[in-house]
Coordinates of C-alpha atoms and ligand atoms in Angstrom, one line a residue:
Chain L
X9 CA -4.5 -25.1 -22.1
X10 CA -6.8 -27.4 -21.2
X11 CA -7.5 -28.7 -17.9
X12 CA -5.5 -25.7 -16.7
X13 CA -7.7 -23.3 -14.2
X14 CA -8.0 -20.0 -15.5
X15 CA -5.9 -17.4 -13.9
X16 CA -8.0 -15.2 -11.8
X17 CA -7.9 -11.7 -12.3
X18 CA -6.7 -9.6 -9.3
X19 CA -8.4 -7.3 -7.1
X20 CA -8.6 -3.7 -8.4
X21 CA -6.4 -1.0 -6.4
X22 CA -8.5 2.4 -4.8
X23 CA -7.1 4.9 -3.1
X24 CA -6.8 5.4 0.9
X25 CA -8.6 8.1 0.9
X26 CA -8.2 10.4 4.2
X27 CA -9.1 9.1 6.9
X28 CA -6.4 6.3 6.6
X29 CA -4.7 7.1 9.9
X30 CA -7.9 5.7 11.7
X31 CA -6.8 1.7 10.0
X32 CA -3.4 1.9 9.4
X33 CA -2.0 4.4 12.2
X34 CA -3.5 2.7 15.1
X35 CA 0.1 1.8 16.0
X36 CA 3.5 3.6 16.1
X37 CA 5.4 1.3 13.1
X38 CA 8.1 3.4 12.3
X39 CA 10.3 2.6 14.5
X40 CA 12.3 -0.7 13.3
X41 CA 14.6 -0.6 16.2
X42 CA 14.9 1.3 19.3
X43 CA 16.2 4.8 19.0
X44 CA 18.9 3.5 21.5
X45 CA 20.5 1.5 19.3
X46 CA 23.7 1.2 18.8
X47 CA 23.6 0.8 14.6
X48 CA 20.2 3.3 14.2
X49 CA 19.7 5.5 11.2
X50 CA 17.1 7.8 11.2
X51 CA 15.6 8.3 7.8
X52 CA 13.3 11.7 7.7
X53 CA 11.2 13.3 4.7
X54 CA 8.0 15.4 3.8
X55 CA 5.8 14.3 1.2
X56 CA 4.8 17.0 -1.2
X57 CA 2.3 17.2 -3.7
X58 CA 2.4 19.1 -7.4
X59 CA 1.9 22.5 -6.3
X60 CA 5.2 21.9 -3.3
X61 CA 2.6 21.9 -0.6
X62 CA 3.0 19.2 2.4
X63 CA 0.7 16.2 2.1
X64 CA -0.7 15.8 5.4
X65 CA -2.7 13.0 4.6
X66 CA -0.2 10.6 3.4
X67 CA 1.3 7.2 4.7
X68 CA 4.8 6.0 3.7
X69 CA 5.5 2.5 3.8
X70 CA 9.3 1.0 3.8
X71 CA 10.8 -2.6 3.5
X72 CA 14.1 -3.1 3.4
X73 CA 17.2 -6.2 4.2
X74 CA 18.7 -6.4 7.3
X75 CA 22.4 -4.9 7.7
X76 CA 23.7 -8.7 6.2
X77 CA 21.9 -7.8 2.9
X78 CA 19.0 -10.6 4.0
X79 CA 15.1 -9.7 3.7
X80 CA 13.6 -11.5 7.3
X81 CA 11.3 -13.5 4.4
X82 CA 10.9 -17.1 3.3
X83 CA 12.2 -16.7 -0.4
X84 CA 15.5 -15.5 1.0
X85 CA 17.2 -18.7 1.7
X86 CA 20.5 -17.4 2.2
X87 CA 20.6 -18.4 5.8
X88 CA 24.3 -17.9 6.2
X89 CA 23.8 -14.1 6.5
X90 CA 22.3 -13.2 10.2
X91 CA 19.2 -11.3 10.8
X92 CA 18.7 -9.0 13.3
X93 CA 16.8 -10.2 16.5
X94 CA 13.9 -8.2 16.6
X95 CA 14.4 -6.4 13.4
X96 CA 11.5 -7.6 10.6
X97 CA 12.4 -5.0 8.1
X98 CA 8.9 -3.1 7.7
X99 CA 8.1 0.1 8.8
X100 CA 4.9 3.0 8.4
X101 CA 4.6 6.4 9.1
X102 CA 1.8 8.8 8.7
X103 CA 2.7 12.2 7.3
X104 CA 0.2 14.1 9.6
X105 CA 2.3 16.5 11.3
X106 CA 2.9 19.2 7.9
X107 CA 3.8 16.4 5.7
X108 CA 6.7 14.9 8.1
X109 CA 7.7 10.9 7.9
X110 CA 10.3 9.4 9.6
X111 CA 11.7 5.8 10.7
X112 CA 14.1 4.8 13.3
X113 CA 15.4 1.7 11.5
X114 CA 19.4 -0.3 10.5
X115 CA 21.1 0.4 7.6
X116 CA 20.4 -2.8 5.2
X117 CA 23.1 -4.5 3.7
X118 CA 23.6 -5.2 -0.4
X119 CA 21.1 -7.5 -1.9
X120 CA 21.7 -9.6 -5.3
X121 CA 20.2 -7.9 -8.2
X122 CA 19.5 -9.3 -11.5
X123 CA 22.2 -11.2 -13.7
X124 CA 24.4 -12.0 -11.1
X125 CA 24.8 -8.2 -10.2
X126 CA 25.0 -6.6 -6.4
X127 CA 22.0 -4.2 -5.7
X128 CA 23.3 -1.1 -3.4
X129 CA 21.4 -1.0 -0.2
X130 CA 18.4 0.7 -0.6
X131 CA 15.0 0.4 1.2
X132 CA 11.5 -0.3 -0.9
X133 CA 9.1 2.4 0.0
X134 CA 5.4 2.8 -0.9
X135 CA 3.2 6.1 -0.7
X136 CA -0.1 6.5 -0.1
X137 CA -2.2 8.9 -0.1
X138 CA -5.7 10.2 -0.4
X139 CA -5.5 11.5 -4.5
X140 CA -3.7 8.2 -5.2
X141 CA -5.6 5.7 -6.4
X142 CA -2.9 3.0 -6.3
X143 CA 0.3 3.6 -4.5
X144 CA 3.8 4.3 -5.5
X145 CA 6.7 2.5 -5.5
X146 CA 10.0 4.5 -5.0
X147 CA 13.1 3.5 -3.3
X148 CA 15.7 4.7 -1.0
X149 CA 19.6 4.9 -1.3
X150 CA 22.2 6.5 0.5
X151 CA 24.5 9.2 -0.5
X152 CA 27.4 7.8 1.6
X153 CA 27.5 4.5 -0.3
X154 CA 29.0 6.2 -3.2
X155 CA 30.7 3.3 -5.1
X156 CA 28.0 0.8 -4.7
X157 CA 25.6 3.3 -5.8
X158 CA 27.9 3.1 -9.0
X159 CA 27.5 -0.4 -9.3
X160 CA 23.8 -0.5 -8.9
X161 CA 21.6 -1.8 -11.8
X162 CA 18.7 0.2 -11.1
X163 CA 20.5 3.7 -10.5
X164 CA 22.5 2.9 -13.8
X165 CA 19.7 1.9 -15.6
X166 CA 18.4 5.9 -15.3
X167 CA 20.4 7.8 -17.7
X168 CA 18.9 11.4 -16.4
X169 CA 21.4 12.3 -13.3
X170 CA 18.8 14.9 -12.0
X171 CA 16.3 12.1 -12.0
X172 CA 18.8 9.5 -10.3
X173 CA 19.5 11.9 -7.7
X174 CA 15.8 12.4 -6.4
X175 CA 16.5 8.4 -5.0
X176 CA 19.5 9.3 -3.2
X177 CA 18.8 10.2 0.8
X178 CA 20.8 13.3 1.8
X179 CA 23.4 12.5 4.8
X180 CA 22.9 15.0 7.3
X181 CA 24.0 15.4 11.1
X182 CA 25.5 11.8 12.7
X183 CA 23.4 8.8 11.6
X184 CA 20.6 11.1 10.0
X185 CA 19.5 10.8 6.1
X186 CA 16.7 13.6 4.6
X187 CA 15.1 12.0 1.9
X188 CA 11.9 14.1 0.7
X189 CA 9.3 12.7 -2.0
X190 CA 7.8 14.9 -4.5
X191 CA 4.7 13.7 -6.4
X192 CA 4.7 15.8 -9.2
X193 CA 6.3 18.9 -10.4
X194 CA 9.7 20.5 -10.0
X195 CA 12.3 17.5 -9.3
X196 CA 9.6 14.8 -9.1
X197 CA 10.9 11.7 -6.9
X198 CA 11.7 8.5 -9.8
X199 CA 8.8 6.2 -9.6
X200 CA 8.5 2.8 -10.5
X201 CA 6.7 -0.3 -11.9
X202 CA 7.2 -3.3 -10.8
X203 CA 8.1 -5.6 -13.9
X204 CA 5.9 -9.1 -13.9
Chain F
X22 CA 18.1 19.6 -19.7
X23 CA 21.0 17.4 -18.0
X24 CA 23.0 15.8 -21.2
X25 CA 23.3 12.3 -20.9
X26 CA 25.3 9.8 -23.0
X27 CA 22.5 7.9 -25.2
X28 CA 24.1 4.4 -24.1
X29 CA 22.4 5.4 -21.1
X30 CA 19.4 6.5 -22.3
X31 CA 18.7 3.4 -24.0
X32 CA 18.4 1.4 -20.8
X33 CA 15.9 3.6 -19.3
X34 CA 12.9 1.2 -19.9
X35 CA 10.2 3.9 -19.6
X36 CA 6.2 3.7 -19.5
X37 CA 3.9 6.8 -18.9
X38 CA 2.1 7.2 -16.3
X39 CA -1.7 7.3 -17.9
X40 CA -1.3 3.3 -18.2
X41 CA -3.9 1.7 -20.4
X42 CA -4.6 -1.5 -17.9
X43 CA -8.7 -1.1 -17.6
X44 CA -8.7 -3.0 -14.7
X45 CA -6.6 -1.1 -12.4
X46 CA -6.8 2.6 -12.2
X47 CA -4.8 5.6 -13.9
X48 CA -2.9 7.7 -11.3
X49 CA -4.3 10.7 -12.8
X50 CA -8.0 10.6 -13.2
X51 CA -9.3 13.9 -13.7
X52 CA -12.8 13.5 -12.6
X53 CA -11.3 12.6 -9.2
X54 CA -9.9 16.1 -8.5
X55 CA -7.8 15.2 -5.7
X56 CA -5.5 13.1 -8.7
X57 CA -4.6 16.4 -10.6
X58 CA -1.8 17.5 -8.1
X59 CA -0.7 14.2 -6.8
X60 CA -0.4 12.1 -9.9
X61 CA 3.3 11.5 -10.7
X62 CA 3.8 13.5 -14.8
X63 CA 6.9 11.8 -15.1
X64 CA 7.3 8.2 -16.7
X65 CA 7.4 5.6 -14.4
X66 CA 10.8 3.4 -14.5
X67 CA 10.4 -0.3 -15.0
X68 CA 12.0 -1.9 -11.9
X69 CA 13.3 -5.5 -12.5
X70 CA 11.9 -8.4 -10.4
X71 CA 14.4 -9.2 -7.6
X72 CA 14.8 -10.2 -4.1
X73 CA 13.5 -6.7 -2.8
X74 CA 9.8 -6.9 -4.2
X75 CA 9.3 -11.0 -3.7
X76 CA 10.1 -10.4 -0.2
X77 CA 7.7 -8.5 2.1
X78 CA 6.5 -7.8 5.2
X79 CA 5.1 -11.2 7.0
X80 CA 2.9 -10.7 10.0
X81 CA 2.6 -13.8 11.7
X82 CA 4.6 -12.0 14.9
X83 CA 2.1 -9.3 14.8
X84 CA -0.8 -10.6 16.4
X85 CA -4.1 -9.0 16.2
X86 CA -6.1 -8.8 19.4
X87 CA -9.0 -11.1 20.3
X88 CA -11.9 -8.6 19.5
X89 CA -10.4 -6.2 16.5
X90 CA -12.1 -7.9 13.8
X91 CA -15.4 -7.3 15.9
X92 CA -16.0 -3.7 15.3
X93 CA -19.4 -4.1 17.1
X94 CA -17.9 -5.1 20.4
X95 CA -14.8 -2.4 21.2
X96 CA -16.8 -0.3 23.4
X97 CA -19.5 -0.4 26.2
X98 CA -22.8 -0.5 24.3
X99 CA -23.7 -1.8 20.6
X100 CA -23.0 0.8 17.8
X101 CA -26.2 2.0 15.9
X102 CA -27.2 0.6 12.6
X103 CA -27.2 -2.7 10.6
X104 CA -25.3 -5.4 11.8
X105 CA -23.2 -7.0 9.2
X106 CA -20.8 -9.9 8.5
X107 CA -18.3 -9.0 5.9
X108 CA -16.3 -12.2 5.3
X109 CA -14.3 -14.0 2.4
X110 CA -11.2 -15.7 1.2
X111 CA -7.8 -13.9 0.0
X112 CA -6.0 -15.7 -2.9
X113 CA -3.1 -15.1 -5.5
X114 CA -4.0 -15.2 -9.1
X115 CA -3.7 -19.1 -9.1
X116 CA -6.2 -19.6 -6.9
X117 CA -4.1 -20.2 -3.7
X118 CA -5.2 -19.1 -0.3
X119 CA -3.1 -16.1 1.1
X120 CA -2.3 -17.7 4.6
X121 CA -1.5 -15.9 7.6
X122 CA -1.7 -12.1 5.9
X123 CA -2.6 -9.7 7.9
X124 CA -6.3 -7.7 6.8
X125 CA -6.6 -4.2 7.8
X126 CA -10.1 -2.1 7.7
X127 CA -11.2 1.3 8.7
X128 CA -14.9 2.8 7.7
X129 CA -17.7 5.3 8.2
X130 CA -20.0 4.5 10.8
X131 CA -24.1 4.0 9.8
X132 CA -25.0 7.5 9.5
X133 CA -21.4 8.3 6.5
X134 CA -19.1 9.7 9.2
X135 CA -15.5 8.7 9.9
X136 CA -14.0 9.0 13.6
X137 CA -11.4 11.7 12.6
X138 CA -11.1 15.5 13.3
X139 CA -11.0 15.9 9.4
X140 CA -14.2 14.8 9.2
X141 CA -16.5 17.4 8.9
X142 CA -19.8 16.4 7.7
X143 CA -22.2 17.2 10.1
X144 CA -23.4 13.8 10.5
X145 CA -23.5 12.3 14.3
X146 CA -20.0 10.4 16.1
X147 CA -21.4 7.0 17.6
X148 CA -19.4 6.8 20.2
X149 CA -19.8 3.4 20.5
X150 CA -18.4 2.9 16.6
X151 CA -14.7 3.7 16.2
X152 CA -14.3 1.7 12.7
X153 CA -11.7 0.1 12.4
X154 CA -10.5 -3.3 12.7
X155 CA -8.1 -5.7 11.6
X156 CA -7.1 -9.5 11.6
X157 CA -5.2 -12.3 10.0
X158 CA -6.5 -14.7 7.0
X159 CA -6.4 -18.4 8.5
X160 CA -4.9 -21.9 6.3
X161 CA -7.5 -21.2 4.1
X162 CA -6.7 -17.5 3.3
X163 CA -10.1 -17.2 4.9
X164 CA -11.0 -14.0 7.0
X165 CA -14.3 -12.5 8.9
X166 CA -15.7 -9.2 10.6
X167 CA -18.5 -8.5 12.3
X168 CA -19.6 -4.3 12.0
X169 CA -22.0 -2.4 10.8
X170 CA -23.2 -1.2 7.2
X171 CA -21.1 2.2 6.8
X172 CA -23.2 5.2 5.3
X173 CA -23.0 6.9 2.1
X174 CA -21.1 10.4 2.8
X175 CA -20.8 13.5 0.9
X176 CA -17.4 14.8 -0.4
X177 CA -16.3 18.1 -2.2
X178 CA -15.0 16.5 -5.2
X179 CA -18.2 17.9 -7.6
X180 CA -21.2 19.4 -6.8
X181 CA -23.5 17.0 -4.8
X182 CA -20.9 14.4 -4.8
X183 CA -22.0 11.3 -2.6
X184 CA -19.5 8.0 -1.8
X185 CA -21.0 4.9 -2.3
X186 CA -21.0 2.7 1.1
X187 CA -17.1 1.5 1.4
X188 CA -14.9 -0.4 4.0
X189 CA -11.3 0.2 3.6
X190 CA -9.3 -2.5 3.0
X191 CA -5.5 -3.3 3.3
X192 CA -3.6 -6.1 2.3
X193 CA -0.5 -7.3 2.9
X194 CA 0.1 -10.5 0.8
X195 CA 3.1 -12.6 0.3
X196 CA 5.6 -10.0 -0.8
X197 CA 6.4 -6.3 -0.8
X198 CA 4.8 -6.4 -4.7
X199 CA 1.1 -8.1 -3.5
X200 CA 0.7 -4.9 -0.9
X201 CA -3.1 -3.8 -1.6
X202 CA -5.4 -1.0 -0.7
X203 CA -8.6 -1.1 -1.7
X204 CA -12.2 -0.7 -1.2
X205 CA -15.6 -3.0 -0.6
X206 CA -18.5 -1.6 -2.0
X207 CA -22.4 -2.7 -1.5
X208 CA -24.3 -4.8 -4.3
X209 CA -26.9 -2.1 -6.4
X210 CA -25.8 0.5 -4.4
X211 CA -27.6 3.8 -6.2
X212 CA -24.5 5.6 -6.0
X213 CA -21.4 3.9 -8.2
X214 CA -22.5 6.0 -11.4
X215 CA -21.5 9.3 -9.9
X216 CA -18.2 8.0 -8.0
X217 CA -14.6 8.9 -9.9
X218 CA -13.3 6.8 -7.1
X219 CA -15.2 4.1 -8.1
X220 CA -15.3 4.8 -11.9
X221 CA -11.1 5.2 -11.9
X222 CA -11.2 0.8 -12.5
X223 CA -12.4 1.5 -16.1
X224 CA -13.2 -2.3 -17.2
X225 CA -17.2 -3.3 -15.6
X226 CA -15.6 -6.5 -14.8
X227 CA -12.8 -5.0 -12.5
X228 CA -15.3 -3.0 -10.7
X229 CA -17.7 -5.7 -10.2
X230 CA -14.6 -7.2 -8.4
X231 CA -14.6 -4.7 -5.6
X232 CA -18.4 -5.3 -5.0
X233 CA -19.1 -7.6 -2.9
X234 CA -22.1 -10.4 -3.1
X235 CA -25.0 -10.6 -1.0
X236 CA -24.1 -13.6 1.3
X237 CA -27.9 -15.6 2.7
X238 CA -25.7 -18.6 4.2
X239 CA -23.2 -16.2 6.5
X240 CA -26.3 -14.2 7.6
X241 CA -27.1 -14.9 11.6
X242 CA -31.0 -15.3 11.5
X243 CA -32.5 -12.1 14.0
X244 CA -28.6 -10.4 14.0
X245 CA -26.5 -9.8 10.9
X246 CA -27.0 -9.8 7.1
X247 CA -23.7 -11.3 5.7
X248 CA -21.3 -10.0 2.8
X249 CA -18.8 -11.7 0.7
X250 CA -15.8 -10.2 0.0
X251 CA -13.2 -12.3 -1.6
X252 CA -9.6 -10.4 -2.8
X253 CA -6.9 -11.9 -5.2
X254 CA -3.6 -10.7 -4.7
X255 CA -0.6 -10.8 -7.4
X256 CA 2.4 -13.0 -6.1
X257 CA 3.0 -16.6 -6.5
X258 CA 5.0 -17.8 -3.8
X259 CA 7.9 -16.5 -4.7
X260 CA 10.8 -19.0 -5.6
X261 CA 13.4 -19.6 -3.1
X262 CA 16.6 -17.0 -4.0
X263 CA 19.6 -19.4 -5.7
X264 CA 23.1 -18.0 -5.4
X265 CA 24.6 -17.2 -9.0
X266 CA 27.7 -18.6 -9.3
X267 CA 30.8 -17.1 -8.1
Ligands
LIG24 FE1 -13.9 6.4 2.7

């Protein structure tokens, strides 16, 4: 159109390569809330590659809602729903230690999905990793949230069961959840794109 | 194979992983050998927009410290090499500045070697270098470090396989879906014809896009030669959530 300025094209994505630890691992992010806490999940994994060998030079990235179903952002207006005090949602772990993440962090609440449907709670997580030239997007659910999960469009959208499964974290002892990610192979984790 | 009703099926939006957008790059690249056993062979799923991905991650809280985007001044002496000033603006695909985002950067010191026990190239630690820095984009999406030009460094990838000179870069953005990492390369550096890493953004244009310019005007006359480096991130700001109705 005219007059309009021309959309600029974005900036392409590389990969971390492997010394990522030394820019992004400076701090300890992955814990979201103090082990103490009263509401705290732990969510553990190990990133595998292709041939089922540990990535140890990885970096897993999660954002997710609070335990009201509201992201601590701007474009969720829905101020009636409380956030957490000191709870922000983000969270990254390193998988230096034989492939090992894991994040101290609140269950999040449902979110609103598209067409008036309710999203089950799930946490956003991006991988990165040296071999990656862009990251992936996967995301988290948990097992114990059975009929929600039922009601989810995303999870319904997969028809495969074996491949709807890889996005469901395992509940294990108390308030822990095991939720590995495989990059290729034998029961690859579900990956996404994000639609425009 | 699991059976599945073909109602199902049908839903599952699908696209393969070897995507055919030029300007970003494949997940497997075969010249790249570290791609062959960590590129996803499955399709990927298409994941509608929703609240999840226009959200994100704002750092604002999260303030750097006072001298991390000097990488020339974190320890007692100067580190060795040439003094550079890598600086530029970080906007959405409309042109916008990305305020208040926080910029992450980690790189080789002057003679190609990285601060890390992985790091074996026998290359000397400076240990007045420890590369890394970070900071936050101001109003005008603007942003500046001061370091050193990193070294070229050999890798195993293929036989006499060099990097190009890179800095790191991370980016937060607006929302979960503008997250960025990426690399800054060197105007005519020798090197980017050999580079999978490089050579992954298939479209010349794209690639120019992670070079950046030879910068006279941010140069410090007897101290730094300056770099521009200006990043576009995807992401509009996002449109406020609206309820639907009950
Ligand atoms: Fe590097």
């Amino acid at each position: 159109m005219m007059g309009r300025k021309e959309s600029l094209r974005l900036t392409p994505s590389q990969t971390v390569g492997p010394y990522l630890s030394l820019g992004l691992l400076r701090e300890d992010w992955s814990k979201l809330v103090p082990p103490g806490h009263p509401q705290a999940i732990r969510i553990e994994g190990t990133l595998y590659d292709g041939a089922g060998e540990p990535v140890t030079d990885g970096l897993v990235e999660i954002w997710q809602a609070a335990p009201s179903g509201r992201y601590d952002h701007p474009a969720d207006g829905r101020e009636e729903l409380p956030l957490e005090e000191g709870f922000h949602g983000f969270g990254r772990s390193g998988t230096e230690e034989e492939g090992r993440f894991s994040f101290v962090t609140l269950k999040p609440g449902p979110v609103p999905g598209p067409g008036g449907t309710t999203q089950a709670p799930h946490v956003m997580v991006a991988v990165f990793a040296r071999g990656l030239l862009k990251h992936l997007i996967t995301r988290i659910y948990f097992e114990d949230e059975e009929e929600a999960n039922g009601q989810d469009p995303v999870l319904r959208s997969i028809g495969d069961e074996r491949v709807r499964s890889t996005l469901i974290a395992r509940k294990e002892a108390g308030s822990l959840y095991r939720f590995d990610i495989r990059l290729q192979g034998e029961g690859q984790t579900a990956f996404f794109k994000l639609s425009a | 194979m699991q059976q599945h009703g073909p109602a199902q099926e049908q839903q599952r939006e699908i696209l393969v992983p070897q995507e055919d957008d030029l300007e970003q790059p494949p997940y497997l690249y075969p010249g790249y050998v570290g791609t062959r056993l960590r590129a996803p062979k499955e399709p990927l799923i298409i994941l509608p927009k929703t609240l999840s991905d226009i959200t994100g991650p704002v750092y604002g809280h999260r303030k750097p410290g006072e001298l991390d985007n000097d990488l020339t001044r974190q320890h007692g002496g100067e580190p060795q090499g040439q003094k550079i000033i890598v600086h530029g603006r970080v906007l959405d695909g409309d042109g916008r500045p990305v305020r208040n985002t926080l910029v992450e950067i980690w790189q080789a010191n002057a003679a190609g070697r990285y601060r890390h026990k992985v790091d074996q190239h026998p290359a000397p630690i400076d240990p007045n270098f420890s590369g890394a820095g970070r900071t936050l984009t101001d109003d005008d999406g603007y942003y500046r470090f001061i370091t050193i030009k990193p070294g070229a460094y050999p890798w195993q990838n293929h036989y006499n396989a060099w990097r190009p000179a890179h800095i790191h870069f991370s980016l937060f953005g607006r929302a979960f879906r503008s997250r960025l990492v990426t690399q800054m390369y060197f105007p005519g550096d020798p090197l980017f014809f050999q580079d999978p890493i490089f050579n992954s953004v298939r479209d010349e244009k794209a690639r120019g896009r992670m070079i950046s310019s030879f910068d006279l005007e941010a140069t410090i006359p007897e101290e730094a030669l300056g770099f521009r480096f200006d990043i576009v991130l995807e992401g509009r700001d996002a449109t406020p959530f609206e309820r639907p109705h009950a």
